[in-house]
Amino acid sequence: MNHKNGFNPLSRTTAHRRAMSRNMVTSLFRYERITTTKSKALEVRKSAEKLITRAKEDSVHNRREVAKFIQDEKILNKLFTEIGPRMKERNGGYTRVLKLGYRQGDAADVVILELVDYKLDADKSEKTDEKPAKKAAAKSTTKKTASKSKEAVEKKTTSKKASEKKEESKAE
């Protein structure tokens, strides 16, 4: 019997499973949203939630305990300065799993694991704001270059006419 089996070994050795879990949790905190298989997401979710609970209170002990799991200094700092305080009012359930469907190659169930307060709309609005600004800047530069080229053509034609007049006057 397999009663109260504590975790899913994911068909990996202990060292591989721990390394993969650390990497995925670090990526989750870095990007606040990752795409993975359902079984991996459910395992990573357990450790991520425990780390966020620790990060809600910024103390030396909590930082050292979390640093055992997350080796990246920047991500550790982000967890304690940004993510932890954002989740202060929440009593758990810091992540959500959104189903995407099945992967083509092996029909694995693919999901998105993200932090609950992840904002997708903000990313889109920033990108859309940048595009019109870039287009407007590009148009204005093309207009400027077009007007400069017209001026240059006009100067050349006027200088040719002036030189022709001088030659005519000399000939007379």
mmCIF file with all atom_site columns, C-alpha atoms in Angstrom:
data_model
loop_
_atom_site.group_PDB
_atom_site.id
_atom_site.type_symbol
_atom_site.label_atom_id
_atom_site.label_alt_id
_atom_site.label_comp_id
_atom_site.label_asym_id
_atom_site.label_entity_id
_atom_site.label_seq_id
_atom_site.pdbx_PDB_ins_code
_atom_site.Cartn_x
_atom_site.Cartn_y
_atom_site.Cartn_z
_atom_site.occupancy
_atom_site.B_iso_or_equiv
_atom_site.pdbx_formal_charge
_atom_site.auth_seq_id
_atom_site.auth_comp_id
_atom_site.auth_asym_id
_atom_site.auth_atom_id
_atom_site.pdbx_PDB_model_num
ATOM 1   C CA . MET A 1 1   ? 0.000  0.000  0.000   1.00 0.00 ? 1   MET A CA 1
ATOM 2   C CA . ASN A 1 2   ? 1.048  3.562  -0.674  1.00 0.00 ? 2   ASN A CA 1
ATOM 3   C CA . HIS A 1 3   ? -0.795 5.464  2.045   1.00 0.00 ? 3   HIS A CA 1
ATOM 4   C CA . LYS A 1 4   ? 0.315  9.011  2.853   1.00 0.00 ? 4   LYS A CA 1
ATOM 5   C CA . ASN A 1 5   ? 3.108  9.023  0.309   1.00 0.00 ? 5   ASN A CA 1
ATOM 6   C CA . GLY A 1 6   ? 4.748  12.386 1.087   1.00 0.00 ? 6   GLY A CA 1
ATOM 7   C CA . PHE A 1 7   ? 5.770  13.537 -2.367  1.00 0.00 ? 7   PHE A CA 1
ATOM 8   C CA . ASN A 1 8   ? 5.948  12.626 -6.016  1.00 0.00 ? 8   ASN A CA 1
ATOM 9   C CA . PRO A 1 9   ? 9.489  11.460 -6.870  1.00 0.00 ? 9   PRO A CA 1
ATOM 10  C CA . LEU A 1 10  ? 8.909  12.415 -10.551 1.00 0.00 ? 10  LEU A CA 1
ATOM 11  C CA . SER A 1 11  ? 10.994 9.420  -11.709 1.00 0.00 ? 11  SER A CA 1
ATOM 12  C CA . ARG A 1 12  ? 14.216 11.202 -10.754 1.00 0.00 ? 12  ARG A CA 1
ATOM 13  C CA . THR A 1 13  ? 17.017 10.662 -8.290  1.00 0.00 ? 13  THR A CA 1
ATOM 14  C CA . THR A 1 14  ? 16.998 12.677 -5.086  1.00 0.00 ? 14  THR A CA 1
ATOM 15  C CA . ALA A 1 15  ? 19.791 15.011 -6.192  1.00 0.00 ? 15  ALA A CA 1
ATOM 16  C CA . HIS A 1 16  ? 18.193 15.635 -9.586  1.00 0.00 ? 16  HIS A CA 1
ATOM 17  C CA . ARG A 1 17  ? 14.783 16.261 -8.045  1.00 0.00 ? 17  ARG A CA 1
ATOM 18  C CA . ARG A 1 18  ? 16.152 18.726 -5.460  1.00 0.00 ? 18  ARG A CA 1
ATOM 19  C CA . ALA A 1 19  ? 18.173 20.615 -8.087  1.00 0.00 ? 19  ALA A CA 1
ATOM 20  C CA . MET A 1 20  ? 15.207 20.791 -10.439 1.00 0.00 ? 20  MET A CA 1
ATOM 21  C CA . SER A 1 21  ? 12.937 22.003 -7.661  1.00 0.00 ? 21  SER A CA 1
ATOM 22  C CA . ARG A 1 22  ? 15.399 24.728 -6.647  1.00 0.00 ? 22  ARG A CA 1
ATOM 23  C CA . ASN A 1 23  ? 15.785 25.893 -10.230 1.00 0.00 ? 23  ASN A CA 1
ATOM 24  C CA . MET A 1 24  ? 12.052 25.973 -10.861 1.00 0.00 ? 24  MET A CA 1
ATOM 25  C CA . VAL A 1 25  ? 11.291 27.848 -7.635  1.00 0.00 ? 25  VAL A CA 1
ATOM 26  C CA . THR A 1 26  ? 14.014 30.378 -8.474  1.00 0.00 ? 26  THR A CA 1
ATOM 27  C CA . SER A 1 27  ? 12.521 30.831 -11.950 1.00 0.00 ? 27  SER A CA 1
ATOM 28  C CA . LEU A 1 28  ? 9.052  31.218 -10.461 1.00 0.00 ? 28  LEU A CA 1
ATOM 29  C CA . PHE A 1 29  ? 10.246 34.038 -8.208  1.00 0.00 ? 29  PHE A CA 1
ATOM 30  C CA . ARG A 1 30  ? 12.273 35.637 -11.017 1.00 0.00 ? 30  ARG A CA 1
ATOM 31  C CA . TYR A 1 31  ? 9.533  35.692 -13.676 1.00 0.00 ? 31  TYR A CA 1
ATOM 32  C CA . GLU A 1 32  ? 6.517  35.241 -11.358 1.00 0.00 ? 32  GLU A CA 1
ATOM 33  C CA . ARG A 1 33  ? 5.082  32.851 -13.951 1.00 0.00 ? 33  ARG A CA 1
ATOM 34  C CA . ILE A 1 34  ? 6.431  29.598 -15.424 1.00 0.00 ? 34  ILE A CA 1
ATOM 35  C CA . THR A 1 35  ? 5.106  26.940 -17.787 1.00 0.00 ? 35  THR A CA 1
ATOM 36  C CA . THR A 1 36  ? 5.700  23.308 -16.826 1.00 0.00 ? 36  THR A CA 1
ATOM 37  C CA . THR A 1 37  ? 3.984  19.953 -16.459 1.00 0.00 ? 37  THR A CA 1
ATOM 38  C CA . LYS A 1 38  ? 1.224  19.501 -13.925 1.00 0.00 ? 38  LYS A CA 1
ATOM 39  C CA . SER A 1 39  ? 3.071  17.028 -11.702 1.00 0.00 ? 39  SER A CA 1
ATOM 40  C CA . LYS A 1 40  ? 6.180  19.249 -11.509 1.00 0.00 ? 40  LYS A CA 1
ATOM 41  C CA . ALA A 1 41  ? 4.070  22.322 -10.809 1.00 0.00 ? 41  ALA A CA 1
ATOM 42  C CA . LEU A 1 42  ? 2.271  20.659 -7.916  1.00 0.00 ? 42  LEU A CA 1
ATOM 43  C CA . GLU A 1 43  ? 5.594  19.641 -6.351  1.00 0.00 ? 43  GLU A CA 1
ATOM 44  C CA . VAL A 1 44  ? 7.257  23.022 -6.900  1.00 0.00 ? 44  VAL A CA 1
ATOM 45  C CA . ARG A 1 45  ? 4.201  24.762 -5.503  1.00 0.00 ? 45  ARG A CA 1
ATOM 46  C CA . LYS A 1 46  ? 4.702  23.122 -2.080  1.00 0.00 ? 46  LYS A CA 1
ATOM 47  C CA . SER A 1 47  ? 8.216  24.450 -1.612  1.00 0.00 ? 47  SER A CA 1
ATOM 48  C CA . ALA A 1 48  ? 7.421  27.866 -3.135  1.00 0.00 ? 48  ALA A CA 1
ATOM 49  C CA . GLU A 1 49  ? 4.530  28.428 -0.745  1.00 0.00 ? 49  GLU A CA 1
ATOM 50  C CA . LYS A 1 50  ? 6.695  27.564 2.261   1.00 0.00 ? 50  LYS A CA 1
ATOM 51  C CA . LEU A 1 51  ? 9.396  29.987 1.118   1.00 0.00 ? 51  LEU A CA 1
ATOM 52  C CA . ILE A 1 52  ? 6.887  32.801 0.599   1.00 0.00 ? 52  ILE A CA 1
ATOM 53  C CA . THR A 1 53  ? 5.532  32.212 4.098   1.00 0.00 ? 53  THR A CA 1
ATOM 54  C CA . ARG A 1 54  ? 9.079  32.606 5.442   1.00 0.00 ? 54  ARG A CA 1
ATOM 55  C CA . ALA A 1 55  ? 9.606  35.748 3.336   1.00 0.00 ? 55  ALA A CA 1
ATOM 56  C CA . LYS A 1 56  ? 6.609  37.506 4.860   1.00 0.00 ? 56  LYS A CA 1
ATOM 57  C CA . GLU A 1 57  ? 8.734  38.252 7.921   1.00 0.00 ? 57  GLU A CA 1
ATOM 58  C CA . ASP A 1 58  ? 12.168 39.619 7.057   1.00 0.00 ? 58  ASP A CA 1
ATOM 59  C CA . SER A 1 59  ? 14.585 38.344 9.697   1.00 0.00 ? 59  SER A CA 1
ATOM 60  C CA . VAL A 1 60  ? 18.134 37.053 9.582   1.00 0.00 ? 60  VAL A CA 1
ATOM 61  C CA . HIS A 1 61  ? 16.989 33.540 10.485  1.00 0.00 ? 61  HIS A CA 1
ATOM 62  C CA . ASN A 1 62  ? 14.342 33.456 7.757   1.00 0.00 ? 62  ASN A CA 1
ATOM 63  C CA . ARG A 1 63  ? 16.778 34.813 5.173   1.00 0.00 ? 63  ARG A CA 1
ATOM 64  C CA . ARG A 1 64  ? 19.322 32.133 6.027   1.00 0.00 ? 64  ARG A CA 1
ATOM 65  C CA . GLU A 1 65  ? 16.724 29.352 5.931   1.00 0.00 ? 65  GLU A CA 1
ATOM 66  C CA . VAL A 1 66  ? 15.473 30.489 2.524   1.00 0.00 ? 66  VAL A CA 1
ATOM 67  C CA . ALA A 1 67  ? 19.050 31.000 1.277   1.00 0.00 ? 67  ALA A CA 1
ATOM 68  C CA . LYS A 1 68  ? 19.620 27.268 1.799   1.00 0.00 ? 68  LYS A CA 1
ATOM 69  C CA . PHE A 1 69  ? 17.087 26.695 -0.969  1.00 0.00 ? 69  PHE A CA 1
ATOM 70  C CA . ILE A 1 70  ? 17.638 29.729 -3.248  1.00 0.00 ? 70  ILE A CA 1
ATOM 71  C CA . GLN A 1 71  ? 21.257 30.402 -4.175  1.00 0.00 ? 71  GLN A CA 1
ATOM 72  C CA . ASP A 1 72  ? 20.683 33.542 -6.295  1.00 0.00 ? 72  ASP A CA 1
ATOM 73  C CA . GLU A 1 73  ? 21.210 36.682 -4.190  1.00 0.00 ? 73  GLU A CA 1
ATOM 74  C CA . LYS A 1 74  ? 19.057 38.920 -6.409  1.00 0.00 ? 74  LYS A CA 1
ATOM 75  C CA . ILE A 1 75  ? 16.104 36.549 -6.313  1.00 0.00 ? 75  ILE A CA 1
ATOM 76  C CA . LEU A 1 76  ? 16.478 36.103 -2.557  1.00 0.00 ? 76  LEU A CA 1
ATOM 77  C CA . ASN A 1 77  ? 16.408 39.877 -2.135  1.00 0.00 ? 77  ASN A CA 1
ATOM 78  C CA . LYS A 1 78  ? 13.397 40.177 -4.457  1.00 0.00 ? 78  LYS A CA 1
ATOM 79  C CA . LEU A 1 79  ? 11.561 37.524 -2.453  1.00 0.00 ? 79  LEU A CA 1
ATOM 80  C CA . PHE A 1 80  ? 12.044 39.377 0.833   1.00 0.00 ? 80  PHE A CA 1
ATOM 81  C CA . THR A 1 81  ? 11.624 42.955 -0.440  1.00 0.00 ? 81  THR A CA 1
ATOM 82  C CA . GLU A 1 82  ? 8.877  42.596 -3.081  1.00 0.00 ? 82  GLU A CA 1
ATOM 83  C CA . ILE A 1 83  ? 7.056  39.270 -3.041  1.00 0.00 ? 83  ILE A CA 1
ATOM 84  C CA . GLY A 1 84  ? 6.907  38.719 0.734   1.00 0.00 ? 84  GLY A CA 1
ATOM 85  C CA . PRO A 1 85  ? 5.416  42.129 1.573   1.00 0.00 ? 85  PRO A CA 1
ATOM 86  C CA . ARG A 1 86  ? 2.878  41.788 -1.266  1.00 0.00 ? 86  ARG A CA 1
ATOM 87  C CA . MET A 1 87  ? 1.613  38.545 0.282   1.00 0.00 ? 87  MET A CA 1
ATOM 88  C CA . LYS A 1 88  ? 1.529  39.906 3.864   1.00 0.00 ? 88  LYS A CA 1
ATOM 89  C CA . GLU A 1 89  ? -2.276 39.971 4.097   1.00 0.00 ? 89  GLU A CA 1
ATOM 90  C CA . ARG A 1 90  ? -2.702 36.503 2.549   1.00 0.00 ? 90  ARG A CA 1
ATOM 91  C CA . ASN A 1 91  ? -2.873 33.405 4.756   1.00 0.00 ? 91  ASN A CA 1
ATOM 92  C CA . GLY A 1 92  ? -1.672 30.946 2.139   1.00 0.00 ? 92  GLY A CA 1
ATOM 93  C CA . GLY A 1 93  ? -2.498 30.089 -1.444  1.00 0.00 ? 93  GLY A CA 1
ATOM 94  C CA . TYR A 1 94  ? 0.192  32.303 -2.940  1.00 0.00 ? 94  TYR A CA 1
ATOM 95  C CA . THR A 1 95  ? 0.314  30.447 -6.257  1.00 0.00 ? 95  THR A CA 1
ATOM 96  C CA . ARG A 1 96  ? -2.201 29.275 -8.838  1.00 0.00 ? 96  ARG A CA 1
ATOM 97  C CA . VAL A 1 97  ? -2.098 26.550 -11.467 1.00 0.00 ? 97  VAL A CA 1
ATOM 98  C CA . LEU A 1 98  ? -3.739 27.267 -14.832 1.00 0.00 ? 98  LEU A CA 1
ATOM 99  C CA . LYS A 1 99  ? -4.219 24.385 -17.263 1.00 0.00 ? 99  LYS A CA 1
ATOM 100 C CA . LEU A 1 100 ? -3.013 24.883 -20.831 1.00 0.00 ? 100 LEU A CA 1
ATOM 101 C CA . GLY A 1 101 ? -3.697 21.505 -22.405 1.00 0.00 ? 101 GLY A CA 1
ATOM 102 C CA . TYR A 1 102 ? -1.532 18.643 -23.556 1.00 0.00 ? 102 TYR A CA 1
ATOM 103 C CA . ARG A 1 103 ? 1.978  18.779 -24.948 1.00 0.00 ? 103 ARG A CA 1
ATOM 104 C CA . GLN A 1 104 ? 2.272  17.560 -28.528 1.00 0.00 ? 104 GLN A CA 1
ATOM 105 C CA . GLY A 1 105 ? 5.255  15.237 -28.168 1.00 0.00 ? 105 GLY A CA 1
ATOM 106 C CA . ASP A 1 106 ? 4.318  13.134 -25.149 1.00 0.00 ? 106 ASP A CA 1
ATOM 107 C CA . ALA A 1 107 ? 0.786  14.284 -24.286 1.00 0.00 ? 107 ALA A CA 1
ATOM 108 C CA . ALA A 1 108 ? 1.934  15.560 -20.877 1.00 0.00 ? 108 ALA A CA 1
ATOM 109 C CA . ASP A 1 109 ? -0.516 17.840 -19.077 1.00 0.00 ? 109 ASP A CA 1
ATOM 110 C CA . VAL A 1 110 ? 0.989  21.352 -19.357 1.00 0.00 ? 110 VAL A CA 1
ATOM 111 C CA . VAL A 1 111 ? 0.117  24.119 -16.885 1.00 0.00 ? 111 VAL A CA 1
ATOM 112 C CA . ILE A 1 112 ? 1.140  27.629 -15.928 1.00 0.00 ? 112 ILE A CA 1
ATOM 113 C CA . LEU A 1 113 ? 2.315  28.077 -12.350 1.00 0.00 ? 113 LEU A CA 1
ATOM 114 C CA . GLU A 1 114 ? 2.115  31.721 -11.317 1.00 0.00 ? 114 GLU A CA 1
ATOM 115 C CA . LEU A 1 115 ? 1.928  33.930 -8.274  1.00 0.00 ? 115 LEU A CA 1
ATOM 116 C CA . VAL A 1 116 ? -1.631 34.925 -7.430  1.00 0.00 ? 116 VAL A CA 1
ATOM 117 C CA . ASP A 1 117 ? -1.054 38.672 -7.812  1.00 0.00 ? 117 ASP A CA 1
ATOM 118 C CA . TYR A 1 118 ? 0.695  38.338 -11.203 1.00 0.00 ? 118 TYR A CA 1
ATOM 119 C CA . LYS A 1 119 ? -0.602 41.009 -13.605 1.00 0.00 ? 119 LYS A CA 1
ATOM 120 C CA . LEU A 1 120 ? -0.709 40.084 -17.275 1.00 0.00 ? 120 LEU A CA 1
ATOM 121 C CA . ASP A 1 121 ? -2.492 43.270 -18.429 1.00 0.00 ? 121 ASP A CA 1
ATOM 122 C CA . ALA A 1 122 ? 0.328  45.529 -17.212 1.00 0.00 ? 122 ALA A CA 1
ATOM 123 C CA . ASP A 1 123 ? 2.821  43.748 -19.450 1.00 0.00 ? 123 ASP A CA 1
ATOM 124 C CA . LYS A 1 124 ? 0.598  44.135 -22.508 1.00 0.00 ? 124 LYS A CA 1
ATOM 125 C CA . SER A 1 125 ? -0.133 47.816 -21.888 1.00 0.00 ? 125 SER A CA 1
ATOM 126 C CA . GLU A 1 126 ? 3.570  48.621 -21.524 1.00 0.00 ? 126 GLU A CA 1
ATOM 127 C CA . LYS A 1 127 ? 4.342  46.900 -24.807 1.00 0.00 ? 127 LYS A CA 1
ATOM 128 C CA . THR A 1 128 ? 1.485  48.617 -26.641 1.00 0.00 ? 128 THR A CA 1
ATOM 129 C CA . ASP A 1 129 ? 2.564  52.002 -25.268 1.00 0.00 ? 129 ASP A CA 1
ATOM 130 C CA . GLU A 1 130 ? 6.079  51.482 -26.575 1.00 0.00 ? 130 GLU A CA 1
ATOM 131 C CA . LYS A 1 131 ? 5.019  50.531 -30.109 1.00 0.00 ? 131 LYS A CA 1
ATOM 132 C CA . PRO A 1 132 ? 3.098  53.727 -31.014 1.00 0.00 ? 132 PRO A CA 1
ATOM 133 C CA . ALA A 1 133 ? 5.846  55.856 -29.509 1.00 0.00 ? 133 ALA A CA 1
ATOM 134 C CA . LYS A 1 134 ? 8.457  54.058 -31.594 1.00 0.00 ? 134 LYS A CA 1
ATOM 135 C CA . LYS A 1 135 ? 6.305  54.346 -34.728 1.00 0.00 ? 135 LYS A CA 1
ATOM 136 C CA . ALA A 1 136 ? 5.724  58.045 -34.129 1.00 0.00 ? 136 ALA A CA 1
ATOM 137 C CA . ALA A 1 137 ? 9.433  58.606 -33.627 1.00 0.00 ? 137 ALA A CA 1
ATOM 138 C CA . ALA A 1 138 ? 10.218 56.652 -36.790 1.00 0.00 ? 138 ALA A CA 1
ATOM 139 C CA . LYS A 1 139 ? 7.663  58.646 -38.792 1.00 0.00 ? 139 LYS A CA 1
ATOM 140 C CA . SER A 1 140 ? 8.992  61.956 -37.522 1.00 0.00 ? 140 SER A CA 1
ATOM 141 C CA . THR A 1 141 ? 12.541 60.979 -38.471 1.00 0.00 ? 141 THR A CA 1
ATOM 142 C CA . THR A 1 142 ? 11.422 59.923 -41.938 1.00 0.00 ? 142 THR A CA 1
ATOM 143 C CA . LYS A 1 143 ? 9.556  63.221 -42.333 1.00 0.00 ? 143 LYS A CA 1
ATOM 144 C CA . LYS A 1 144 ? 12.638 65.127 -41.219 1.00 0.00 ? 144 LYS A CA 1
ATOM 145 C CA . THR A 1 145 ? 14.883 63.259 -43.618 1.00 0.00 ? 145 THR A CA 1
ATOM 146 C CA . ALA A 1 146 ? 12.359 63.699 -46.427 1.00 0.00 ? 146 ALA A CA 1
ATOM 147 C CA . SER A 1 147 ? 12.140 67.434 -45.806 1.00 0.00 ? 147 SER A CA 1
ATOM 148 C CA . LYS A 1 148 ? 15.933 67.666 -45.634 1.00 0.00 ? 148 LYS A CA 1
ATOM 149 C CA . SER A 1 149 ? 16.294 65.822 -48.908 1.00 0.00 ? 149 SER A CA 1
ATOM 150 C CA . LYS A 1 150 ? 13.733 68.134 -50.560 1.00 0.00 ? 150 LYS A CA 1
ATOM 151 C CA . GLU A 1 151 ? 15.670 71.153 -49.306 1.00 0.00 ? 151 GLU A CA 1
ATOM 152 C CA . ALA A 1 152 ? 18.895 69.682 -50.629 1.00 0.00 ? 152 ALA A CA 1
ATOM 153 C CA . VAL A 1 153 ? 17.342 69.119 -54.070 1.00 0.00 ? 153 VAL A CA 1
ATOM 154 C CA . GLU A 1 154 ? 15.994 72.682 -54.104 1.00 0.00 ? 154 GLU A CA 1
ATOM 155 C CA . LYS A 1 155 ? 19.415 74.067 -53.173 1.00 0.00 ? 155 LYS A CA 1
ATOM 156 C CA . LYS A 1 156 ? 21.061 72.084 -55.953 1.00 0.00 ? 156 LYS A CA 1
ATOM 157 C CA . THR A 1 157 ? 18.566 73.299 -58.547 1.00 0.00 ? 157 THR A CA 1
ATOM 158 C CA . THR A 1 158 ? 18.884 76.916 -57.418 1.00 0.00 ? 158 THR A CA 1
ATOM 159 C CA . SER A 1 159 ? 22.672 76.695 -57.434 1.00 0.00 ? 159 SER A CA 1
ATOM 160 C CA . LYS A 1 160 ? 22.588 75.217 -60.970 1.00 0.00 ? 160 LYS A CA 1
ATOM 161 C CA . LYS A 1 161 ? 20.330 78.021 -62.156 1.00 0.00 ? 161 LYS A CA 1
ATOM 162 C CA . ALA A 1 162 ? 22.580 80.612 -60.543 1.00 0.00 ? 162 ALA A CA 1
ATOM 163 C CA . SER A 1 163 ? 25.671 79.122 -62.168 1.00 0.00 ? 163 SER A CA 1
ATOM 164 C CA . GLU A 1 164 ? 23.916 79.038 -65.565 1.00 0.00 ? 164 GLU A CA 1
ATOM 165 C CA . LYS A 1 165 ? 22.989 82.723 -65.223 1.00 0.00 ? 165 LYS A CA 1
ATOM 166 C CA . LYS A 1 166 ? 26.591 83.611 -64.378 1.00 0.00 ? 166 LYS A CA 1
ATOM 167 C CA . GLU A 1 167 ? 27.847 81.764 -67.434 1.00 0.00 ? 167 GLU A CA 1
ATOM 168 C CA . GLU A 1 168 ? 25.300 83.549 -69.656 1.00 0.00 ? 168 GLU A CA 1
ATOM 169 C CA . SER A 1 169 ? 26.288 86.915 -68.259 1.00 0.00 ? 169 SER A CA 1
ATOM 170 C CA . LYS A 1 170 ? 29.982 86.150 -68.893 1.00 0.00 ? 170 LYS A CA 1
ATOM 171 C CA . ALA A 1 171 ? 29.223 85.086 -72.433 1.00 0.00 ? 171 ALA A CA 1
ATOM 172 C CA . GLU A 1 172 ? 27.462 88.376 -73.192 1.00 0.00 ? 172 GLU A CA 1
#
